[in-house]
Protein backbone atom coordinates (compact mmCIF):
# COMPACT_ATOMS: atom_id res chain seq x y z
CA UNK A 1 0.00 0.00 0.00
CA UNK A 2 1.45 3.38 -1.02
CA UNK A 3 1.37 6.40 1.26
CA UNK A 4 -1.58 8.07 -0.46
CA UNK A 5 -3.79 4.98 -0.19
CA UNK A 6 -2.67 4.54 3.42
CA UNK A 7 -3.78 8.10 4.22
CA UNK A 8 -7.13 7.67 2.46
CA UNK A 9 -7.80 4.43 4.33
CA UNK A 10 -6.91 5.73 7.79
CA UNK A 11 -7.77 9.44 7.56
CA UNK A 12 -10.92 8.98 9.67
CA UNK A 13 -9.34 6.81 12.35
CA UNK A 14 -9.62 9.52 15.04
CA UNK A 15 -13.32 10.07 14.27
CA UNK A 16 -13.96 6.34 14.37
CA UNK A 17 -12.23 6.12 17.75
CA UNK A 18 -14.34 8.98 19.13
CA UNK A 19 -17.57 7.46 17.78
CA UNK A 20 -16.71 4.01 19.11
CA UNK A 21 -16.05 5.45 22.55
CA UNK A 22 -19.30 7.47 22.53
CA UNK A 23 -21.44 4.45 21.62
CA UNK A 24 -19.77 2.07 24.07
CA UNK A 25 -22.72 2.20 26.49
CA UNK A 26 -25.36 1.54 23.82
CA UNK A 27 -27.00 -1.73 22.82
CA UNK A 28 -29.21 -0.47 19.95
CA UNK A 29 -28.35 2.38 17.56
CA UNK A 30 -30.33 4.01 14.75
CA UNK A 31 -28.26 5.37 11.85
CA UNK A 32 -30.37 8.16 10.35
CA UNK A 33 -29.64 8.72 6.67
CA UNK A 34 -27.20 5.81 6.83
CA UNK A 35 -25.97 6.04 3.23
CA UNK A 36 -23.92 3.23 1.68
CA UNK A 37 -20.77 3.45 3.82
CA UNK A 38 -21.65 4.33 7.40
CA UNK A 39 -18.76 4.72 9.85
CA UNK A 40 -20.52 2.09 11.97
CA UNK A 41 -19.03 -0.38 9.55
CA UNK A 42 -15.53 0.76 10.53
CA UNK A 43 -15.66 0.56 14.31
CA UNK A 44 -15.67 -2.16 16.96
CA UNK A 45 -19.24 -2.71 18.11
CA UNK A 46 -20.99 -4.21 21.09
CA UNK A 47 -24.41 -3.10 19.85
CA UNK A 48 -26.93 -3.81 17.09
CA UNK A 49 -27.87 -1.12 14.60
CA UNK A 50 -30.57 -0.20 12.13
CA UNK A 51 -30.06 1.98 9.08
CA UNK A 52 -32.74 4.16 7.50
CA UNK A 53 -32.36 5.98 4.19
CA UNK A 54 -34.72 7.36 1.54
CA UNK A 55 -32.60 6.31 -1.46
CA UNK A 56 -33.10 2.64 -2.34
CA UNK A 57 -29.85 2.16 -4.29
CA UNK A 58 -27.84 3.67 -1.44
CA UNK A 59 -29.62 1.53 1.14
CA UNK A 60 -29.00 -1.63 -0.90
CA UNK A 61 -25.31 -0.72 -1.08
CA UNK A 62 -25.15 -0.67 2.71
CA UNK A 63 -27.13 -3.89 2.97
CA UNK A 64 -24.66 -5.59 0.62
CA UNK A 65 -21.83 -4.62 2.98
CA UNK A 66 -23.87 -5.94 5.95
CA UNK A 67 -23.16 -2.82 7.99
CA UNK A 68 -26.45 -2.89 9.93
CA UNK A 69 -28.56 -5.65 11.43
CA UNK A 70 -31.76 -4.17 10.01
CA UNK A 71 -32.71 -1.70 7.27
CA UNK A 72 -35.66 0.59 6.62
CA UNK A 73 -36.38 2.41 3.36
CA UNK A 74 -38.03 5.62 4.50
CA UNK A 75 -38.06 9.41 4.68
CA UNK A 76 -36.03 10.60 7.67
CA UNK A 77 -38.14 13.77 7.75
CA UNK A 78 -40.93 11.51 9.07
CA UNK A 79 -38.74 9.81 11.65
CA UNK A 80 -41.15 10.25 14.58
CA UNK A 81 -43.91 8.62 12.50
CA UNK A 82 -41.75 5.59 11.66
CA UNK A 83 -40.25 4.87 15.10
CA UNK A 84 -41.69 4.86 18.60
CA UNK A 85 -40.42 7.12 21.37
CA UNK A 86 -37.28 5.97 23.18
CA UNK A 87 -36.91 2.92 20.94
CA UNK A 88 -33.10 3.22 20.47
CA UNK A 89 -30.27 3.95 22.88
CA UNK A 90 -28.73 6.39 20.41
CA UNK A 91 -29.51 8.07 17.11
CA UNK A 92 -26.62 9.13 14.89
CA UNK A 93 -26.79 11.29 11.79
CA UNK A 94 -23.49 11.50 9.92
CA UNK A 95 -23.18 14.06 7.09
CA UNK A 96 -26.95 14.28 6.73
CA UNK A 97 -28.51 17.50 8.04
CA UNK A 98 -26.72 19.63 5.43
CA UNK A 99 -28.73 17.77 2.77
CA UNK A 100 -32.09 19.15 3.96
CA UNK A 101 -33.26 22.69 4.64
CA UNK A 102 -32.77 24.09 8.11
CA UNK A 103 -36.41 23.91 9.17
CA UNK A 104 -36.64 20.22 8.29
CA UNK A 105 -33.23 19.56 9.86
CA UNK A 106 -34.26 21.14 13.15
CA UNK A 107 -37.36 18.95 13.19
CA UNK A 108 -35.21 15.90 12.41
CA UNK A 109 -32.90 16.66 15.32
CA UNK A 110 -35.92 17.03 17.60
CA UNK A 111 -37.32 13.73 16.32
CA UNK A 112 -34.01 11.96 16.97
CA UNK A 113 -34.09 13.24 20.54
CA UNK A 114 -37.58 11.73 20.86
CA UNK A 115 -36.61 8.36 19.39
CA UNK A 116 -33.35 8.05 21.40
CA UNK A 117 -33.12 7.10 25.06
CA UNK A 118 -29.54 8.11 25.84
CA UNK A 119 -27.92 10.33 23.23
CA UNK A 120 -27.96 11.91 19.79
CA UNK A 121 -24.83 12.35 17.65
CA UNK A 122 -24.65 14.66 14.63
CA UNK A 123 -21.78 15.26 12.21
CA UNK A 124 -21.99 18.03 9.61
CA UNK A 125 -19.61 20.40 7.77
CA UNK A 126 -18.64 23.63 9.49
CA UNK A 127 -20.47 26.16 7.31
CA UNK A 128 -22.11 25.81 3.90
CA UNK A 129 -20.38 23.92 1.11
CA UNK A 130 -21.89 23.57 -2.35
CA UNK A 131 -22.55 20.01 -3.48
CA UNK A 132 -24.66 18.79 -6.38
CA UNK A 133 -26.36 15.44 -6.83
CA UNK A 134 -24.16 12.53 -7.89
CA UNK A 135 -24.27 8.76 -8.33
CA UNK A 136 -27.92 9.09 -9.37
CA UNK A 137 -28.91 10.34 -5.92
CA UNK A 138 -30.70 13.72 -5.92
CA UNK A 139 -30.61 13.77 -2.11
CA UNK A 140 -26.85 14.45 -2.18
CA UNK A 141 -27.43 18.18 -2.83
CA UNK A 142 -26.43 20.46 0.06
CA UNK A 143 -29.28 22.71 1.20
CA UNK A 144 -28.11 24.15 4.52
CA UNK A 145 -25.01 25.19 6.42
CA UNK A 146 -24.33 24.86 10.14
CA UNK A 147 -22.15 26.61 12.70
CA UNK A 148 -21.10 25.65 16.19
CA UNK A 149 -23.58 28.09 17.75
CA UNK A 150 -26.53 26.58 15.85
CA UNK A 151 -26.02 23.26 17.58
CA UNK A 152 -25.01 24.67 20.94
CA UNK A 153 -28.34 26.50 21.10
CA UNK A 154 -30.02 23.10 20.88
CA UNK A 155 -28.08 21.87 23.91
CA UNK A 156 -25.28 20.02 22.11
CA UNK A 157 -21.63 19.82 23.05
CA UNK A 158 -19.79 20.62 19.81
CA UNK A 159 -16.26 19.55 18.83
CA UNK A 160 -14.16 19.76 15.68
CA UNK A 161 -13.16 16.93 13.34
CA UNK A 162 -11.28 16.35 10.07
CA UNK A 163 -8.65 18.95 10.82
CA UNK A 164 -8.32 22.64 10.10
CA UNK A 165 -11.02 23.91 7.79
CA UNK A 166 -8.74 25.96 5.52
CA UNK A 167 -6.64 22.88 4.67
CA UNK A 168 -9.53 21.12 2.89
CA UNK A 169 -11.38 21.94 -0.33
CA UNK A 170 -15.17 21.96 -0.76
CA UNK A 171 -15.16 18.19 -1.34
CA UNK A 172 -13.24 17.57 1.90
CA UNK A 173 -10.07 16.65 0.01
CA UNK A 174 -6.58 17.92 0.83
CA UNK A 175 -6.44 21.45 -0.57
CA UNK A 176 -2.69 21.94 -0.99
CA UNK A 177 0.28 20.05 -2.41
CA UNK A 178 2.33 18.12 -1.60
CA UNK A 179 -0.61 16.15 -0.20
CA UNK A 180 1.63 13.97 2.02
CA UNK A 181 2.78 17.00 4.03
CA UNK A 182 -0.60 18.70 4.19
CA UNK A 183 -2.37 15.40 4.84
CA UNK A 184 -0.11 14.90 7.86
CA UNK A 185 -0.95 18.44 8.99
CA UNK A 186 -4.65 17.64 8.72
CA UNK A 187 -4.26 14.48 10.77
CA UNK A 188 -2.37 16.24 13.55
CA UNK A 189 -4.61 19.32 13.54
CA UNK A 190 -7.70 17.12 13.91
CA UNK A 191 -6.44 15.90 17.27
CA UNK A 192 -5.12 19.28 18.43
CA UNK A 193 -8.20 21.26 17.43
CA UNK A 194 -10.83 18.72 18.51
CA UNK A 195 -11.94 21.05 21.36
CA UNK A 196 -12.05 24.06 18.98
CA UNK A 197 -14.87 23.39 16.55
CA UNK A 198 -14.83 26.85 14.95
CA UNK A 199 -11.48 26.09 13.29
CA UNK A 200 -12.32 22.58 12.08
CA UNK A 201 -13.80 21.32 8.83
CA UNK A 202 -16.54 19.23 10.48
CA UNK A 203 -18.72 19.79 13.53
CA UNK A 204 -19.19 16.79 15.82
CA UNK A 205 -22.14 17.38 18.14
CA UNK A 206 -23.32 15.20 21.01
CA UNK A 207 -26.30 15.57 23.30
CA UNK A 208 -26.65 13.29 26.34
CA UNK A 209 -30.38 13.14 26.92
CA UNK A 210 -30.11 11.86 30.49
CA UNK A 211 -28.41 15.07 31.59
PDB file of C-alpha atoms in Angstrom:
ATOM      1  CA  UNK A   1       0.000   0.000   0.000  1.00  0.00           C
ATOM      2  CA  UNK A   2       1.450   3.378  -1.021  1.00  0.00           C
ATOM      3  CA  UNK A   3       1.365   6.402   1.264  1.00  0.00           C
ATOM      4  CA  UNK A   4      -1.578   8.066  -0.463  1.00  0.00           C
ATOM      5  CA  UNK A   5      -3.788   4.984  -0.194  1.00  0.00           C
ATOM      6  CA  UNK A   6      -2.665   4.544   3.416  1.00  0.00           C
ATOM      7  CA  UNK A   7      -3.776   8.104   4.219  1.00  0.00           C
ATOM      8  CA  UNK A   8      -7.132   7.667   2.460  1.00  0.00           C
ATOM      9  CA  UNK A   9      -7.796   4.431   4.328  1.00  0.00           C
ATOM     10  CA  UNK A  10      -6.907   5.725   7.790  1.00  0.00           C
ATOM     11  CA  UNK A  11      -7.767   9.436   7.561  1.00  0.00           C
ATOM     12  CA  UNK A  12     -10.921   8.979   9.673  1.00  0.00           C
ATOM     13  CA  UNK A  13      -9.342   6.808  12.351  1.00  0.00           C
ATOM     14  CA  UNK A  14      -9.623   9.520  15.036  1.00  0.00           C
ATOM     15  CA  UNK A  15     -13.320  10.072  14.270  1.00  0.00           C
ATOM     16  CA  UNK A  16     -13.959   6.338  14.366  1.00  0.00           C
ATOM     17  CA  UNK A  17     -12.233   6.120  17.749  1.00  0.00           C
ATOM     18  CA  UNK A  18     -14.343   8.976  19.131  1.00  0.00           C
ATOM     19  CA  UNK A  19     -17.566   7.458  17.781  1.00  0.00           C
ATOM     20  CA  UNK A  20     -16.708   4.006  19.113  1.00  0.00           C
ATOM     21  CA  UNK A  21     -16.050   5.454  22.553  1.00  0.00           C
ATOM     22  CA  UNK A  22     -19.299   7.470  22.530  1.00  0.00           C
ATOM     23  CA  UNK A  23     -21.440   4.447  21.618  1.00  0.00           C
ATOM     24  CA  UNK A  24     -19.774   2.069  24.072  1.00  0.00           C
ATOM     25  CA  UNK A  25     -22.722   2.204  26.492  1.00  0.00           C
ATOM     26  CA  UNK A  26     -25.358   1.535  23.815  1.00  0.00           C
ATOM     27  CA  UNK A  27     -27.002  -1.735  22.815  1.00  0.00           C
ATOM     28  CA  UNK A  28     -29.211  -0.470  19.952  1.00  0.00           C
ATOM     29  CA  UNK A  29     -28.350   2.376  17.560  1.00  0.00           C
ATOM     30  CA  UNK A  30     -30.331   4.014  14.748  1.00  0.00           C
ATOM     31  CA  UNK A  31     -28.263   5.369  11.848  1.00  0.00           C
ATOM     32  CA  UNK A  32     -30.367   8.162  10.352  1.00  0.00           C
ATOM     33  CA  UNK A  33     -29.638   8.716   6.671  1.00  0.00           C
ATOM     34  CA  UNK A  34     -27.203   5.813   6.832  1.00  0.00           C
ATOM     35  CA  UNK A  35     -25.967   6.045   3.232  1.00  0.00           C
ATOM     36  CA  UNK A  36     -23.920   3.234   1.677  1.00  0.00           C
ATOM     37  CA  UNK A  37     -20.770   3.448   3.823  1.00  0.00           C
ATOM     38  CA  UNK A  38     -21.652   4.335   7.402  1.00  0.00           C
ATOM     39  CA  UNK A  39     -18.758   4.719   9.855  1.00  0.00           C
ATOM     40  CA  UNK A  40     -20.523   2.091  11.974  1.00  0.00           C
ATOM     41  CA  UNK A  41     -19.035  -0.384   9.549  1.00  0.00           C
ATOM     42  CA  UNK A  42     -15.528   0.763  10.527  1.00  0.00           C
ATOM     43  CA  UNK A  43     -15.659   0.557  14.315  1.00  0.00           C
ATOM     44  CA  UNK A  44     -15.671  -2.161  16.964  1.00  0.00           C
ATOM     45  CA  UNK A  45     -19.242  -2.705  18.110  1.00  0.00           C
ATOM     46  CA  UNK A  46     -20.993  -4.212  21.090  1.00  0.00           C
ATOM     47  CA  UNK A  47     -24.410  -3.096  19.849  1.00  0.00           C
ATOM     48  CA  UNK A  48     -26.928  -3.813  17.093  1.00  0.00           C
ATOM     49  CA  UNK A  49     -27.868  -1.124  14.597  1.00  0.00           C
ATOM     50  CA  UNK A  50     -30.569  -0.199  12.127  1.00  0.00           C
ATOM     51  CA  UNK A  51     -30.061   1.984   9.080  1.00  0.00           C
ATOM     52  CA  UNK A  52     -32.737   4.157   7.497  1.00  0.00           C
ATOM     53  CA  UNK A  53     -32.357   5.984   4.187  1.00  0.00           C
ATOM     54  CA  UNK A  54     -34.718   7.356   1.537  1.00  0.00           C
ATOM     55  CA  UNK A  55     -32.600   6.314  -1.459  1.00  0.00           C
ATOM     56  CA  UNK A  56     -33.099   2.639  -2.337  1.00  0.00           C
ATOM     57  CA  UNK A  57     -29.847   2.164  -4.286  1.00  0.00           C
ATOM     58  CA  UNK A  58     -27.843   3.665  -1.443  1.00  0.00           C
ATOM     59  CA  UNK A  59     -29.621   1.525   1.142  1.00  0.00           C
ATOM     60  CA  UNK A  60     -28.997  -1.627  -0.896  1.00  0.00           C
ATOM     61  CA  UNK A  61     -25.307  -0.716  -1.078  1.00  0.00           C
ATOM     62  CA  UNK A  62     -25.150  -0.667   2.710  1.00  0.00           C
ATOM     63  CA  UNK A  63     -27.131  -3.892   2.973  1.00  0.00           C
ATOM     64  CA  UNK A  64     -24.661  -5.594   0.624  1.00  0.00           C
ATOM     65  CA  UNK A  65     -21.828  -4.618   2.985  1.00  0.00           C
ATOM     66  CA  UNK A  66     -23.869  -5.941   5.952  1.00  0.00           C
ATOM     67  CA  UNK A  67     -23.158  -2.825   7.995  1.00  0.00           C
ATOM     68  CA  UNK A  68     -26.447  -2.893   9.926  1.00  0.00           C
ATOM     69  CA  UNK A  69     -28.558  -5.651  11.433  1.00  0.00           C
ATOM     70  CA  UNK A  70     -31.760  -4.169  10.007  1.00  0.00           C
ATOM     71  CA  UNK A  71     -32.709  -1.697   7.271  1.00  0.00           C
ATOM     72  CA  UNK A  72     -35.664   0.590   6.617  1.00  0.00           C
ATOM     73  CA  UNK A  73     -36.379   2.409   3.363  1.00  0.00           C
ATOM     74  CA  UNK A  74     -38.030   5.623   4.501  1.00  0.00           C
ATOM     75  CA  UNK A  75     -38.062   9.406   4.683  1.00  0.00           C
ATOM     76  CA  UNK A  76     -36.028  10.596   7.667  1.00  0.00           C
ATOM     77  CA  UNK A  77     -38.140  13.768   7.755  1.00  0.00           C
ATOM     78  CA  UNK A  78     -40.928  11.515   9.071  1.00  0.00           C
ATOM     79  CA  UNK A  79     -38.738   9.809  11.654  1.00  0.00           C
ATOM     80  CA  UNK A  80     -41.145  10.247  14.578  1.00  0.00           C
ATOM     81  CA  UNK A  81     -43.907   8.618  12.504  1.00  0.00           C
ATOM     82  CA  UNK A  82     -41.752   5.589  11.659  1.00  0.00           C
ATOM     83  CA  UNK A  83     -40.253   4.865  15.101  1.00  0.00           C
ATOM     84  CA  UNK A  84     -41.687   4.856  18.600  1.00  0.00           C
ATOM     85  CA  UNK A  85     -40.419   7.125  21.373  1.00  0.00           C
ATOM     86  CA  UNK A  86     -37.276   5.975  23.180  1.00  0.00           C
ATOM     87  CA  UNK A  87     -36.910   2.923  20.939  1.00  0.00           C
ATOM     88  CA  UNK A  88     -33.095   3.222  20.475  1.00  0.00           C
ATOM     89  CA  UNK A  89     -30.272   3.954  22.885  1.00  0.00           C
ATOM     90  CA  UNK A  90     -28.735   6.390  20.411  1.00  0.00           C
ATOM     91  CA  UNK A  91     -29.512   8.067  17.112  1.00  0.00           C
ATOM     92  CA  UNK A  92     -26.624   9.125  14.894  1.00  0.00           C
ATOM     93  CA  UNK A  93     -26.787  11.293  11.793  1.00  0.00           C
ATOM     94  CA  UNK A  94     -23.486  11.498   9.915  1.00  0.00           C
ATOM     95  CA  UNK A  95     -23.182  14.056   7.086  1.00  0.00           C
ATOM     96  CA  UNK A  96     -26.952  14.284   6.730  1.00  0.00           C
ATOM     97  CA  UNK A  97     -28.514  17.504   8.042  1.00  0.00           C
ATOM     98  CA  UNK A  98     -26.716  19.625   5.431  1.00  0.00           C
ATOM     99  CA  UNK A  99     -28.729  17.773   2.767  1.00  0.00           C
ATOM    100  CA  UNK A 100     -32.092  19.154   3.956  1.00  0.00           C
ATOM    101  CA  UNK A 101     -33.265  22.687   4.638  1.00  0.00           C
ATOM    102  CA  UNK A 102     -32.773  24.094   8.105  1.00  0.00           C
ATOM    103  CA  UNK A 103     -36.407  23.912   9.170  1.00  0.00           C
ATOM    104  CA  UNK A 104     -36.636  20.218   8.285  1.00  0.00           C
ATOM    105  CA  UNK A 105     -33.227  19.560   9.861  1.00  0.00           C
ATOM    106  CA  UNK A 106     -34.256  21.143  13.152  1.00  0.00           C
ATOM    107  CA  UNK A 107     -37.358  18.947  13.191  1.00  0.00           C
ATOM    108  CA  UNK A 108     -35.214  15.901  12.408  1.00  0.00           C
ATOM    109  CA  UNK A 109     -32.896  16.658  15.320  1.00  0.00           C
ATOM    110  CA  UNK A 110     -35.917  17.028  17.604  1.00  0.00           C
ATOM    111  CA  UNK A 111     -37.323  13.731  16.324  1.00  0.00           C
ATOM    112  CA  UNK A 112     -34.007  11.963  16.971  1.00  0.00           C
ATOM    113  CA  UNK A 113     -34.088  13.235  20.539  1.00  0.00           C
ATOM    114  CA  UNK A 114     -37.580  11.734  20.861  1.00  0.00           C
ATOM    115  CA  UNK A 115     -36.612   8.361  19.393  1.00  0.00           C
ATOM    116  CA  UNK A 116     -33.351   8.050  21.395  1.00  0.00           C
ATOM    117  CA  UNK A 117     -33.116   7.098  25.059  1.00  0.00           C
ATOM    118  CA  UNK A 118     -29.535   8.108  25.843  1.00  0.00           C
ATOM    119  CA  UNK A 119     -27.916  10.327  23.226  1.00  0.00           C
ATOM    120  CA  UNK A 120     -27.960  11.909  19.785  1.00  0.00           C
ATOM    121  CA  UNK A 121     -24.828  12.350  17.655  1.00  0.00           C
ATOM    122  CA  UNK A 122     -24.653  14.658  14.634  1.00  0.00           C
ATOM    123  CA  UNK A 123     -21.776  15.256  12.210  1.00  0.00           C
ATOM    124  CA  UNK A 124     -21.992  18.034   9.613  1.00  0.00           C
ATOM    125  CA  UNK A 125     -19.614  20.396   7.766  1.00  0.00           C
ATOM    126  CA  UNK A 126     -18.644  23.631   9.488  1.00  0.00           C
ATOM    127  CA  UNK A 127     -20.471  26.164   7.312  1.00  0.00           C
ATOM    128  CA  UNK A 128     -22.114  25.810   3.905  1.00  0.00           C
ATOM    129  CA  UNK A 129     -20.382  23.919   1.106  1.00  0.00           C
ATOM    130  CA  UNK A 130     -21.894  23.570  -2.355  1.00  0.00           C
ATOM    131  CA  UNK A 131     -22.550  20.015  -3.477  1.00  0.00           C
ATOM    132  CA  UNK A 132     -24.657  18.789  -6.383  1.00  0.00           C
ATOM    133  CA  UNK A 133     -26.358  15.438  -6.834  1.00  0.00           C
ATOM    134  CA  UNK A 134     -24.159  12.531  -7.888  1.00  0.00           C
ATOM    135  CA  UNK A 135     -24.271   8.764  -8.329  1.00  0.00           C
ATOM    136  CA  UNK A 136     -27.916   9.095  -9.370  1.00  0.00           C
ATOM    137  CA  UNK A 137     -28.906  10.336  -5.921  1.00  0.00           C
ATOM    138  CA  UNK A 138     -30.697  13.724  -5.923  1.00  0.00           C
ATOM    139  CA  UNK A 139     -30.613  13.771  -2.110  1.00  0.00           C
ATOM    140  CA  UNK A 140     -26.852  14.452  -2.183  1.00  0.00           C
ATOM    141  CA  UNK A 141     -27.433  18.183  -2.825  1.00  0.00           C
ATOM    142  CA  UNK A 142     -26.434  20.458   0.062  1.00  0.00           C
ATOM    143  CA  UNK A 143     -29.283  22.712   1.199  1.00  0.00           C
ATOM    144  CA  UNK A 144     -28.110  24.149   4.522  1.00  0.00           C
ATOM    145  CA  UNK A 145     -25.006  25.189   6.416  1.00  0.00           C
ATOM    146  CA  UNK A 146     -24.330  24.862  10.140  1.00  0.00           C
ATOM    147  CA  UNK A 147     -22.154  26.613  12.704  1.00  0.00           C
ATOM    148  CA  UNK A 148     -21.099  25.655  16.195  1.00  0.00           C
ATOM    149  CA  UNK A 149     -23.575  28.086  17.751  1.00  0.00           C
ATOM    150  CA  UNK A 150     -26.527  26.584  15.852  1.00  0.00           C
ATOM    151  CA  UNK A 151     -26.018  23.256  17.577  1.00  0.00           C
ATOM    152  CA  UNK A 152     -25.011  24.669  20.940  1.00  0.00           C
ATOM    153  CA  UNK A 153     -28.340  26.503  21.095  1.00  0.00           C
ATOM    154  CA  UNK A 154     -30.017  23.102  20.876  1.00  0.00           C
ATOM    155  CA  UNK A 155     -28.081  21.874  23.910  1.00  0.00           C
ATOM    156  CA  UNK A 156     -25.284  20.018  22.112  1.00  0.00           C
ATOM    157  CA  UNK A 157     -21.629  19.821  23.045  1.00  0.00           C
ATOM    158  CA  UNK A 158     -19.790  20.617  19.812  1.00  0.00           C
ATOM    159  CA  UNK A 159     -16.263  19.553  18.827  1.00  0.00           C
ATOM    160  CA  UNK A 160     -14.157  19.761  15.679  1.00  0.00           C
ATOM    161  CA  UNK A 161     -13.163  16.931  13.345  1.00  0.00           C
ATOM    162  CA  UNK A 162     -11.285  16.354  10.067  1.00  0.00           C
ATOM    163  CA  UNK A 163      -8.647  18.955  10.819  1.00  0.00           C
ATOM    164  CA  UNK A 164      -8.317  22.644  10.103  1.00  0.00           C
ATOM    165  CA  UNK A 165     -11.025  23.909   7.787  1.00  0.00           C
ATOM    166  CA  UNK A 166      -8.738  25.956   5.520  1.00  0.00           C
ATOM    167  CA  UNK A 167      -6.642  22.879   4.673  1.00  0.00           C
ATOM    168  CA  UNK A 168      -9.526  21.125   2.885  1.00  0.00           C
ATOM    169  CA  UNK A 169     -11.383  21.941  -0.334  1.00  0.00           C
ATOM    170  CA  UNK A 170     -15.169  21.956  -0.756  1.00  0.00           C
ATOM    171  CA  UNK A 171     -15.161  18.192  -1.339  1.00  0.00           C
ATOM    172  CA  UNK A 172     -13.239  17.567   1.904  1.00  0.00           C
ATOM    173  CA  UNK A 173     -10.067  16.648   0.012  1.00  0.00           C
ATOM    174  CA  UNK A 174      -6.583  17.918   0.829  1.00  0.00           C
ATOM    175  CA  UNK A 175      -6.444  21.452  -0.571  1.00  0.00           C
ATOM    176  CA  UNK A 176      -2.693  21.943  -0.989  1.00  0.00           C
ATOM    177  CA  UNK A 177       0.284  20.054  -2.408  1.00  0.00           C
ATOM    178  CA  UNK A 178       2.326  18.115  -1.595  1.00  0.00           C
ATOM    179  CA  UNK A 179      -0.611  16.153  -0.197  1.00  0.00           C
ATOM    180  CA  UNK A 180       1.632  13.969   2.021  1.00  0.00           C
ATOM    181  CA  UNK A 181       2.784  16.996   4.029  1.00  0.00           C
ATOM    182  CA  UNK A 182      -0.599  18.703   4.192  1.00  0.00           C
ATOM    183  CA  UNK A 183      -2.366  15.402   4.840  1.00  0.00           C
ATOM    184  CA  UNK A 184      -0.115  14.903   7.858  1.00  0.00           C
ATOM    185  CA  UNK A 185      -0.948  18.443   8.992  1.00  0.00           C
ATOM    186  CA  UNK A 186      -4.649  17.636   8.724  1.00  0.00           C
ATOM    187  CA  UNK A 187      -4.256  14.481  10.771  1.00  0.00           C
ATOM    188  CA  UNK A 188      -2.368  16.243  13.552  1.00  0.00           C
ATOM    189  CA  UNK A 189      -4.609  19.322  13.538  1.00  0.00           C
ATOM    190  CA  UNK A 190      -7.699  17.124  13.910  1.00  0.00           C
ATOM    191  CA  UNK A 191      -6.438  15.904  17.275  1.00  0.00           C
ATOM    192  CA  UNK A 192      -5.115  19.281  18.433  1.00  0.00           C
ATOM    193  CA  UNK A 193      -8.202  21.263  17.428  1.00  0.00           C
ATOM    194  CA  UNK A 194     -10.834  18.724  18.512  1.00  0.00           C
ATOM    195  CA  UNK A 195     -11.938  21.045  21.358  1.00  0.00           C
ATOM    196  CA  UNK A 196     -12.047  24.056  18.984  1.00  0.00           C
ATOM    197  CA  UNK A 197     -14.872  23.386  16.548  1.00  0.00           C
ATOM    198  CA  UNK A 198     -14.825  26.847  14.955  1.00  0.00           C
ATOM    199  CA  UNK A 199     -11.480  26.091  13.291  1.00  0.00           C
ATOM    200  CA  UNK A 200     -12.321  22.579  12.078  1.00  0.00           C
ATOM    201  CA  UNK A 201     -13.800  21.320   8.826  1.00  0.00           C
ATOM    202  CA  UNK A 202     -16.542  19.228  10.479  1.00  0.00           C
ATOM    203  CA  UNK A 203     -18.715  19.786  13.527  1.00  0.00           C
ATOM    204  CA  UNK A 204     -19.195  16.795  15.815  1.00  0.00           C
ATOM    205  CA  UNK A 205     -22.143  17.385  18.135  1.00  0.00           C
ATOM    206  CA  UNK A 206     -23.317  15.198  21.011  1.00  0.00           C
ATOM    207  CA  UNK A 207     -26.301  15.568  23.304  1.00  0.00           C
ATOM    208  CA  UNK A 208     -26.647  13.293  26.337  1.00  0.00           C
ATOM    209  CA  UNK A 209     -30.376  13.142  26.924  1.00  0.00           C
ATOM    210  CA  UNK A 210     -30.114  11.857  30.486  1.00  0.00           C
ATOM    211  CA  UNK A 211     -28.407  15.067  31.595  1.00  0.00           C
TER     212      UNK A 211
END
